[in-house]
Amino acid sequence: MHLYYDLHIHSALSPCADDDMTPNNIVNMAKLKGLDLITVSDHNCGRNVEAASKVAEQAGILFLPGIEMTTAEEVHVLAFFEEAGAAREFGDKLYADLPDIKNKPDYFGNQLVLDEHDEVIGTLDKLLISALPYDIDASCKLIREYGGYSIPAHVNKGANSMLANLGFFPPQLSFKTIETVPGLAIENDVSRFEQIHSSDAHNLWQIAERERYLEVDEANVRTILQKLCD
C-alpha cells in the first residue's frame, strides 16, 4: 500500500508560518493535492495537533501527530507520536521549559492556538522558535520517555540541522530514518538511513504534492511508526 505523505507541516501556531495555516486549510489543501498522510509539527509545542487530528480524521486523511523540537545546539528534531494527546502533553512540557523570551508578533509572527473550526482560542507568549535547555541526547531521551519517536529534521540544510550544527550523527542515538531536502548536497554518508522528504511548509502552497510515498502493509499510525522508527 502506498501512502503519499507530508510529515512536516507548520500551523499558524509557529510564528514563522502564515496565519492561514489553520487545521481546515491544511487538511483541505492536503486533500486537494491527493495526500493520504500528513503531520502538523509546530516548533516546540503541540497545541494545534488535536484540532488538526480531528479535522484530518473527518476528511479521511491519516494523521501522524508531531512536534519539531529545537535542541540546545539549535538542532531541529521531529518528534512523532501515536496519539495527538501524547503530542499535546509532550509539547506542553517543552513550552514550560522554553526560556522566558517573549514573542514579538510584529517581528516574528503570531502564535495562534486554533480549534477544529479554525477559531482562534488563544495565543502563546513565549517565543516558540527559541532553543530548549536539552542537548541532543537529552532531547531524544525525553521524546522516548513521552512515548514518541525521533527523526532528525532536514539534515542537509545549512542551519538548524544535525549535520550543519554538529557535523555528524551521534552514533549512540541509532536513528533509523532521517529527513533530507531533495536537491541539496549531502556530504556525509547517509546510506545506512532510510530517508523521508517532506515540505517543512510554512504556507499552504508549500504543502507537498502527491510525489513521495511510504510503502506499508496497513494504513495506521502504528504501522507508519514501525516503518520509520522501529
PDB file of C-alpha atoms in Angstrom:
ATOM      1  CA  MET A   1       0.000   0.000   0.000  1.00  0.00           C
ATOM      2  CA  HIS A   2       1.332   3.435  -0.947  1.00  0.00           C
ATOM      3  CA  LEU A   3       0.649   6.390   1.351  1.00  0.00           C
ATOM      4  CA  TYR A   4       1.508   9.743  -0.201  1.00  0.00           C
ATOM      5  CA  TYR A   5       2.690  11.950   2.601  1.00  0.00           C
ATOM      6  CA  ASP A   6       3.895  15.237   4.000  1.00  0.00           C
ATOM      7  CA  LEU A   7       5.273  14.710   7.506  1.00  0.00           C
ATOM      8  CA  HIS A   8       6.486  18.232   8.275  1.00  0.00           C
ATOM      9  CA  ILE A   9       3.856  20.988   8.125  1.00  0.00           C
ATOM     10  CA  HIS A  10       3.667  24.047  10.371  1.00  0.00           C
ATOM     11  CA  SER A  11       0.385  25.526  11.512  1.00  0.00           C
ATOM     12  CA  ALA A  12      -0.347  29.121  12.486  1.00  0.00           C
ATOM     13  CA  LEU A  13       0.976  28.276  15.947  1.00  0.00           C
ATOM     14  CA  SER A  14       4.528  28.504  14.599  1.00  0.00           C
ATOM     15  CA  PRO A  15       5.445  32.198  14.378  1.00  0.00           C
ATOM     16  CA  CYS A  16       7.218  31.642  11.068  1.00  0.00           C
ATOM     17  CA  ALA A  17       4.054  30.213   9.449  1.00  0.00           C
ATOM     18  CA  ASP A  18       1.238  32.132   7.786  1.00  0.00           C
ATOM     19  CA  ASP A  19      -1.865  32.857   9.842  1.00  0.00           C
ATOM     20  CA  ASP A  20      -3.986  30.984   7.296  1.00  0.00           C
ATOM     21  CA  MET A  21      -2.214  27.711   8.163  1.00  0.00           C
ATOM     22  CA  THR A  22      -5.293  26.591  10.074  1.00  0.00           C
ATOM     23  CA  PRO A  23      -6.326  22.969  10.669  1.00  0.00           C
ATOM     24  CA  ASN A  24      -9.032  23.052   7.994  1.00  0.00           C
ATOM     25  CA  ASN A  25      -6.916  24.904   5.442  1.00  0.00           C
ATOM     26  CA  ILE A  26      -4.009  22.489   5.924  1.00  0.00           C
ATOM     27  CA  VAL A  27      -6.182  19.398   5.654  1.00  0.00           C
ATOM     28  CA  ASN A  28      -8.166  20.696   2.696  1.00  0.00           C
ATOM     29  CA  MET A  29      -5.003  21.604   0.809  1.00  0.00           C
ATOM     30  CA  ALA A  30      -3.550  18.184   1.558  1.00  0.00           C
ATOM     31  CA  LYS A  31      -6.744  16.610   0.242  1.00  0.00           C
ATOM     32  CA  LEU A  32      -6.666  18.738  -2.909  1.00  0.00           C
ATOM     33  CA  LYS A  33      -3.101  17.603  -3.507  1.00  0.00           C
ATOM     34  CA  GLY A  34      -4.040  13.957  -3.081  1.00  0.00           C
ATOM     35  CA  LEU A  35      -2.097  13.242   0.106  1.00  0.00           C
ATOM     36  CA  ASP A  36      -3.004  10.266   2.289  1.00  0.00           C
ATOM     37  CA  LEU A  37      -0.911  11.062   5.353  1.00  0.00           C
ATOM     38  CA  ILE A  38       0.116  14.339   6.998  1.00  0.00           C
ATOM     39  CA  THR A  39       1.770  15.660  10.138  1.00  0.00           C
ATOM     40  CA  VAL A  40       1.389  19.036  11.812  1.00  0.00           C
ATOM     41  CA  SER A  41       4.705  19.629  13.563  1.00  0.00           C
ATOM     42  CA  ASP A  42       4.975  23.060  15.137  1.00  0.00           C
ATOM     43  CA  HIS A  43       8.013  24.436  16.899  1.00  0.00           C
ATOM     44  CA  ASN A  44       8.326  23.231  20.494  1.00  0.00           C
ATOM     45  CA  CYS A  45       4.585  22.992  21.099  1.00  0.00           C
ATOM     46  CA  GLY A  46       1.617  20.819  20.174  1.00  0.00           C
ATOM     47  CA  ARG A  47      -1.395  22.983  20.960  1.00  0.00           C
ATOM     48  CA  ASN A  48      -2.852  22.674  17.422  1.00  0.00           C
ATOM     49  CA  VAL A  49      -2.228  18.936  16.989  1.00  0.00           C
ATOM     50  CA  GLU A  50      -5.508  17.737  18.475  1.00  0.00           C
ATOM     51  CA  ALA A  51      -7.604  20.112  16.351  1.00  0.00           C
ATOM     52  CA  ALA A  52      -5.725  19.144  13.191  1.00  0.00           C
ATOM     53  CA  SER A  53      -6.110  15.467  14.051  1.00  0.00           C
ATOM     54  CA  LYS A  54      -9.896  15.813  14.348  1.00  0.00           C
ATOM     55  CA  VAL A  55     -10.172  17.649  11.036  1.00  0.00           C
ATOM     56  CA  ALA A  56      -7.943  15.126   9.264  1.00  0.00           C
ATOM     57  CA  GLU A  57      -9.998  12.210  10.603  1.00  0.00           C
ATOM     58  CA  GLN A  58     -13.211  13.804   9.331  1.00  0.00           C
ATOM     59  CA  ALA A  59     -11.601  14.278   5.913  1.00  0.00           C
ATOM     60  CA  GLY A  60     -10.337  10.699   5.706  1.00  0.00           C
ATOM     61  CA  ILE A  61      -6.653  11.660   5.849  1.00  0.00           C
ATOM     62  CA  LEU A  62      -4.330   9.720   8.130  1.00  0.00           C
ATOM     63  CA  PHE A  63      -2.724  11.980  10.732  1.00  0.00           C
ATOM     64  CA  LEU A  64       0.626  11.385  12.448  1.00  0.00           C
ATOM     65  CA  PRO A  65       0.955  13.759  15.446  1.00  0.00           C
ATOM     66  CA  GLY A  66       4.265  15.596  15.609  1.00  0.00           C
ATOM     67  CA  ILE A  67       6.363  18.427  17.045  1.00  0.00           C
ATOM     68  CA  GLU A  68       9.581  19.980  15.784  1.00  0.00           C
ATOM     69  CA  MET A  69      11.966  20.372  18.728  1.00  0.00           C
ATOM     70  CA  THR A  70      14.902  22.773  18.873  1.00  0.00           C
ATOM     71  CA  THR A  71      17.699  21.311  20.986  1.00  0.00           C
ATOM     72  CA  ALA A  72      20.237  23.322  22.989  1.00  0.00           C
ATOM     73  CA  GLU A  73      22.580  23.017  19.985  1.00  0.00           C
ATOM     74  CA  GLU A  74      19.772  24.533  17.853  1.00  0.00           C
ATOM     75  CA  VAL A  75      19.340  21.256  16.001  1.00  0.00           C
ATOM     76  CA  HIS A  76      15.788  20.573  14.800  1.00  0.00           C
ATOM     77  CA  VAL A  77      14.402  17.112  15.594  1.00  0.00           C
ATOM     78  CA  LEU A  78      10.986  15.805  14.555  1.00  0.00           C
ATOM     79  CA  ALA A  79       9.145  14.012  17.351  1.00  0.00           C
ATOM     80  CA  PHE A  80       6.302  11.714  16.270  1.00  0.00           C
ATOM     81  CA  PHE A  81       3.615  10.203  18.491  1.00  0.00           C
ATOM     82  CA  GLU A  82       0.925   7.572  18.174  1.00  0.00           C
ATOM     83  CA  GLU A  83      -1.778   9.785  19.672  1.00  0.00           C
ATOM     84  CA  ALA A  84      -2.488  13.508  19.438  1.00  0.00           C
ATOM     85  CA  GLY A  85      -2.961  13.752  23.196  1.00  0.00           C
ATOM     86  CA  ALA A  86       0.555  12.458  23.788  1.00  0.00           C
ATOM     87  CA  ALA A  87       1.966  15.071  21.413  1.00  0.00           C
ATOM     88  CA  ARG A  88      -0.016  17.773  23.208  1.00  0.00           C
ATOM     89  CA  GLU A  89       1.295  16.634  26.603  1.00  0.00           C
ATOM     90  CA  PHE A  90       4.866  16.494  25.320  1.00  0.00           C
ATOM     91  CA  GLY A  91       4.529  19.927  23.739  1.00  0.00           C
ATOM     92  CA  ASP A  92       3.237  21.416  26.989  1.00  0.00           C
ATOM     93  CA  LYS A  93       6.356  20.076  28.718  1.00  0.00           C
ATOM     94  CA  LEU A  94       8.565  21.716  26.084  1.00  0.00           C
ATOM     95  CA  TYR A  95       6.709  25.010  26.304  1.00  0.00           C
ATOM     96  CA  ALA A  96       7.073  25.093  30.082  1.00  0.00           C
ATOM     97  CA  ASP A  97      10.833  24.582  29.712  1.00  0.00           C
ATOM     98  CA  LEU A  98      11.385  27.180  26.989  1.00  0.00           C
ATOM     99  CA  PRO A  99      13.350  30.248  28.089  1.00  0.00           C
ATOM    100  CA  ASP A 100      11.222  33.200  29.120  1.00  0.00           C
ATOM    101  CA  ILE A 101      11.728  35.093  25.876  1.00  0.00           C
ATOM    102  CA  LYS A 102       8.570  36.863  24.759  1.00  0.00           C
ATOM    103  CA  ASN A 103       7.332  36.586  21.200  1.00  0.00           C
ATOM    104  CA  LYS A 104       7.174  39.834  19.240  1.00  0.00           C
ATOM    105  CA  PRO A 105       4.316  39.182  16.796  1.00  0.00           C
ATOM    106  CA  ASP A 106       5.136  42.193  14.636  1.00  0.00           C
ATOM    107  CA  TYR A 107       8.631  40.818  14.106  1.00  0.00           C
ATOM    108  CA  PHE A 108       8.409  37.010  14.376  1.00  0.00           C
ATOM    109  CA  GLY A 109       4.726  36.433  13.596  1.00  0.00           C
ATOM    110  CA  ASN A 110       1.648  35.337  15.508  1.00  0.00           C
ATOM    111  CA  GLN A 111       1.437  32.149  17.583  1.00  0.00           C
ATOM    112  CA  LEU A 112      -2.223  31.179  17.202  1.00  0.00           C
ATOM    113  CA  VAL A 113      -3.953  28.351  19.045  1.00  0.00           C
ATOM    114  CA  LEU A 114      -6.924  27.156  16.984  1.00  0.00           C
ATOM    115  CA  ASP A 115      -9.822  24.763  17.409  1.00  0.00           C
ATOM    116  CA  GLU A 116     -11.186  22.330  14.835  1.00  0.00           C
ATOM    117  CA  HIS A 117     -13.380  25.104  13.403  1.00  0.00           C
ATOM    118  CA  ASP A 118     -10.351  27.355  12.805  1.00  0.00           C
ATOM    119  CA  GLU A 119     -11.457  29.711  15.568  1.00  0.00           C
ATOM    120  CA  VAL A 120      -8.614  31.389  17.462  1.00  0.00           C
ATOM    121  CA  ILE A 121      -8.903  30.230  21.064  1.00  0.00           C
ATOM    122  CA  GLY A 122      -5.649  31.671  22.338  1.00  0.00           C
ATOM    123  CA  THR A 123      -2.120  32.836  21.665  1.00  0.00           C
ATOM    124  CA  LEU A 124       1.172  31.874  23.276  1.00  0.00           C
ATOM    125  CA  ASP A 125       3.541  34.418  24.786  1.00  0.00           C
ATOM    126  CA  LYS A 126       6.882  32.585  24.829  1.00  0.00           C
ATOM    127  CA  LEU A 127       8.789  32.608  21.543  1.00  0.00           C
ATOM    128  CA  LEU A 128       8.394  29.088  20.193  1.00  0.00           C
ATOM    129  CA  ILE A 129      11.455  29.157  17.947  1.00  0.00           C
ATOM    130  CA  SER A 130      13.810  29.518  20.913  1.00  0.00           C
ATOM    131  CA  ALA A 131      16.212  26.693  21.780  1.00  0.00           C
ATOM    132  CA  LEU A 132      15.266  24.321  24.575  1.00  0.00           C
ATOM    133  CA  PRO A 133      17.613  23.620  27.505  1.00  0.00           C
ATOM    134  CA  TYR A 134      18.237  19.990  26.461  1.00  0.00           C
ATOM    135  CA  ASP A 135      21.116  18.763  24.322  1.00  0.00           C
ATOM    136  CA  ILE A 136      20.505  16.296  21.510  1.00  0.00           C
ATOM    137  CA  ASP A 137      20.918  13.221  23.738  1.00  0.00           C
ATOM    138  CA  ALA A 138      18.571  14.541  26.397  1.00  0.00           C
ATOM    139  CA  SER A 139      16.055  15.629  23.751  1.00  0.00           C
ATOM    140  CA  CYS A 140      15.813  12.190  22.155  1.00  0.00           C
ATOM    141  CA  LYS A 141      15.620  10.560  25.596  1.00  0.00           C
ATOM    142  CA  LEU A 142      12.762  12.884  26.545  1.00  0.00           C
ATOM    143  CA  ILE A 143      10.885  12.036  23.352  1.00  0.00           C
ATOM    144  CA  ARG A 144      11.117   8.340  24.235  1.00  0.00           C
ATOM    145  CA  GLU A 145      10.002   8.987  27.826  1.00  0.00           C
ATOM    146  CA  TYR A 146       6.806  10.508  26.436  1.00  0.00           C
ATOM    147  CA  GLY A 147       6.253   7.550  24.102  1.00  0.00           C
ATOM    148  CA  GLY A 148       7.482   9.276  20.950  1.00  0.00           C
ATOM    149  CA  TYR A 149       9.974   8.628  18.186  1.00  0.00           C
ATOM    150  CA  SER A 150      12.653  10.958  16.849  1.00  0.00           C
ATOM    151  CA  ILE A 151      13.842  11.732  13.320  1.00  0.00           C
ATOM    152  CA  PRO A 152      16.495  14.395  12.602  1.00  0.00           C
ATOM    153  CA  ALA A 153      14.901  17.181  10.552  1.00  0.00           C
ATOM    154  CA  HIS A 154      16.187  18.465   7.190  1.00  0.00           C
ATOM    155  CA  VAL A 155      19.705  17.180   7.899  1.00  0.00           C
ATOM    156  CA  ASN A 156      21.262  18.721   4.780  1.00  0.00           C
ATOM    157  CA  LYS A 157      20.049  22.273   5.364  1.00  0.00           C
ATOM    158  CA  GLY A 158      22.693  24.843   6.174  1.00  0.00           C
ATOM    159  CA  ALA A 159      21.196  25.766   9.550  1.00  0.00           C
ATOM    160  CA  ASN A 160      19.315  24.106  12.410  1.00  0.00           C
ATOM    161  CA  SER A 161      20.266  20.644  11.210  1.00  0.00           C
ATOM    162  CA  MET A 162      22.287  17.821  12.686  1.00  0.00           C
ATOM    163  CA  LEU A 163      24.977  17.987  10.004  1.00  0.00           C
ATOM    164  CA  ALA A 164      25.213  21.780   9.907  1.00  0.00           C
ATOM    165  CA  ASN A 165      25.277  22.259  13.677  1.00  0.00           C
ATOM    166  CA  LEU A 166      27.003  19.098  14.897  1.00  0.00           C
ATOM    167  CA  GLY A 167      28.769  17.872  11.776  1.00  0.00           C
ATOM    168  CA  PHE A 168      27.880  14.214  12.388  1.00  0.00           C
ATOM    169  CA  PHE A 169      25.168  11.813  13.518  1.00  0.00           C
ATOM    170  CA  PRO A 170      25.730  10.871  17.177  1.00  0.00           C
ATOM    171  CA  PRO A 171      26.180   7.075  16.970  1.00  0.00           C
ATOM    172  CA  GLN A 172      24.582   6.410  20.337  1.00  0.00           C
ATOM    173  CA  LEU A 173      21.217   7.694  19.094  1.00  0.00           C
ATOM    174  CA  SER A 174      20.784   5.000  16.399  1.00  0.00           C
ATOM    175  CA  PHE A 175      18.313   6.761  14.130  1.00  0.00           C
ATOM    176  CA  LYS A 176      16.608   4.587  11.527  1.00  0.00           C
ATOM    177  CA  THR A 177      15.267   7.438   9.365  1.00  0.00           C
ATOM    178  CA  ILE A 178      16.367  10.985   8.592  1.00  0.00           C
ATOM    179  CA  GLU A 179      14.605  13.828   6.816  1.00  0.00           C
ATOM    180  CA  THR A 180      16.507  15.233   3.833  1.00  0.00           C
ATOM    181  CA  VAL A 181      15.799  18.070   1.424  1.00  0.00           C
ATOM    182  CA  PRO A 182      15.853  16.940  -2.222  1.00  0.00           C
ATOM    183  CA  GLY A 183      18.287  18.856  -4.396  1.00  0.00           C
ATOM    184  CA  LEU A 184      20.628  19.851  -1.571  1.00  0.00           C
ATOM    185  CA  ALA A 185      24.024  18.168  -1.371  1.00  0.00           C
ATOM    186  CA  ILE A 186      24.783  15.737   1.446  1.00  0.00           C
ATOM    187  CA  GLU A 187      28.494  15.497   2.117  1.00  0.00           C
ATOM    188  CA  ASN A 188      28.180  12.830   4.825  1.00  0.00           C
ATOM    189  CA  ASP A 189      27.468   9.175   4.136  1.00  0.00           C
ATOM    190  CA  VAL A 190      23.754   8.627   4.783  1.00  0.00           C
ATOM    191  CA  SER A 191      23.436   5.235   3.083  1.00  0.00           C
ATOM    192  CA  ARG A 192      22.637   3.483   6.378  1.00  0.00           C
ATOM    193  CA  PHE A 193      19.476   5.564   6.894  1.00  0.00           C
ATOM    194  CA  GLU A 194      16.017   5.474   5.423  1.00  0.00           C
ATOM    195  CA  GLN A 195      15.054   8.922   4.138  1.00  0.00           C
ATOM    196  CA  ILE A 196      11.846  10.918   4.081  1.00  0.00           C
ATOM    197  CA  HIS A 197      11.342  14.136   2.130  1.00  0.00           C
ATOM    198  CA  SER A 198       8.684  16.491   3.469  1.00  0.00           C
ATOM    199  CA  SER A 199       7.829  20.100   2.734  1.00  0.00           C
ATOM    200  CA  ASP A 200       8.522  21.916   6.029  1.00  0.00           C
ATOM    201  CA  ALA A 201       5.595  24.009   4.796  1.00  0.00           C
ATOM    202  CA  HIS A 202       5.004  27.418   6.328  1.00  0.00           C
ATOM    203  CA  ASN A 203       2.299  28.388   3.856  1.00  0.00           C
ATOM    204  CA  LEU A 204      -0.429  26.445   2.085  1.00  0.00           C
ATOM    205  CA  TRP A 205       1.243  26.376  -1.319  1.00  0.00           C
ATOM    206  CA  GLN A 206       4.364  24.742   0.110  1.00  0.00           C
ATOM    207  CA  ILE A 207       2.480  21.625   1.225  1.00  0.00           C
ATOM    208  CA  ALA A 208       3.859  18.671  -0.693  1.00  0.00           C
ATOM    209  CA  GLU A 209       2.427  17.417  -3.951  1.00  0.00           C
ATOM    210  CA  ARG A 210       1.449  13.789  -4.456  1.00  0.00           C
ATOM    211  CA  GLU A 211       5.021  12.722  -5.233  1.00  0.00           C
ATOM    212  CA  ARG A 212       6.539  10.752  -2.365  1.00  0.00           C
ATOM    213  CA  TYR A 213       5.054   7.790  -0.573  1.00  0.00           C
ATOM    214  CA  LEU A 214       5.631   5.292   2.207  1.00  0.00           C
ATOM    215  CA  GLU A 215       5.016   1.670   1.368  1.00  0.00           C
ATOM    216  CA  VAL A 216       3.239  -0.024   4.269  1.00  0.00           C
ATOM    217  CA  ASP A 217       1.120  -3.124   4.845  1.00  0.00           C
ATOM    218  CA  GLU A 218      -1.613  -1.282   6.744  1.00  0.00           C
ATOM    219  CA  ALA A 219      -2.745   2.338   6.810  1.00  0.00           C
ATOM    220  CA  ASN A 220      -2.442   3.144  10.504  1.00  0.00           C
ATOM    221  CA  VAL A 221      -0.159   5.208  12.697  1.00  0.00           C
ATOM    222  CA  ARG A 222       1.389   2.230  14.467  1.00  0.00           C
ATOM    223  CA  THR A 223       2.498   0.684  11.187  1.00  0.00           C
ATOM    224  CA  ILE A 224       3.903   4.008   9.996  1.00  0.00           C
ATOM    225  CA  LEU A 225       5.938   4.488  13.180  1.00  0.00           C
ATOM    226  CA  GLN A 226       7.306   0.968  12.867  1.00  0.00           C
ATOM    227  CA  LYS A 227       8.269   1.699   9.268  1.00  0.00           C
ATOM    228  CA  LEU A 228      10.058   4.922  10.171  1.00  0.00           C
ATOM    229  CA  CYS A 229      11.497   4.298  13.608  1.00  0.00           C
ATOM    230  CA  ASP A 230      11.398   0.715  14.902  1.00  0.00           C
TER     231      ASP A 230
END
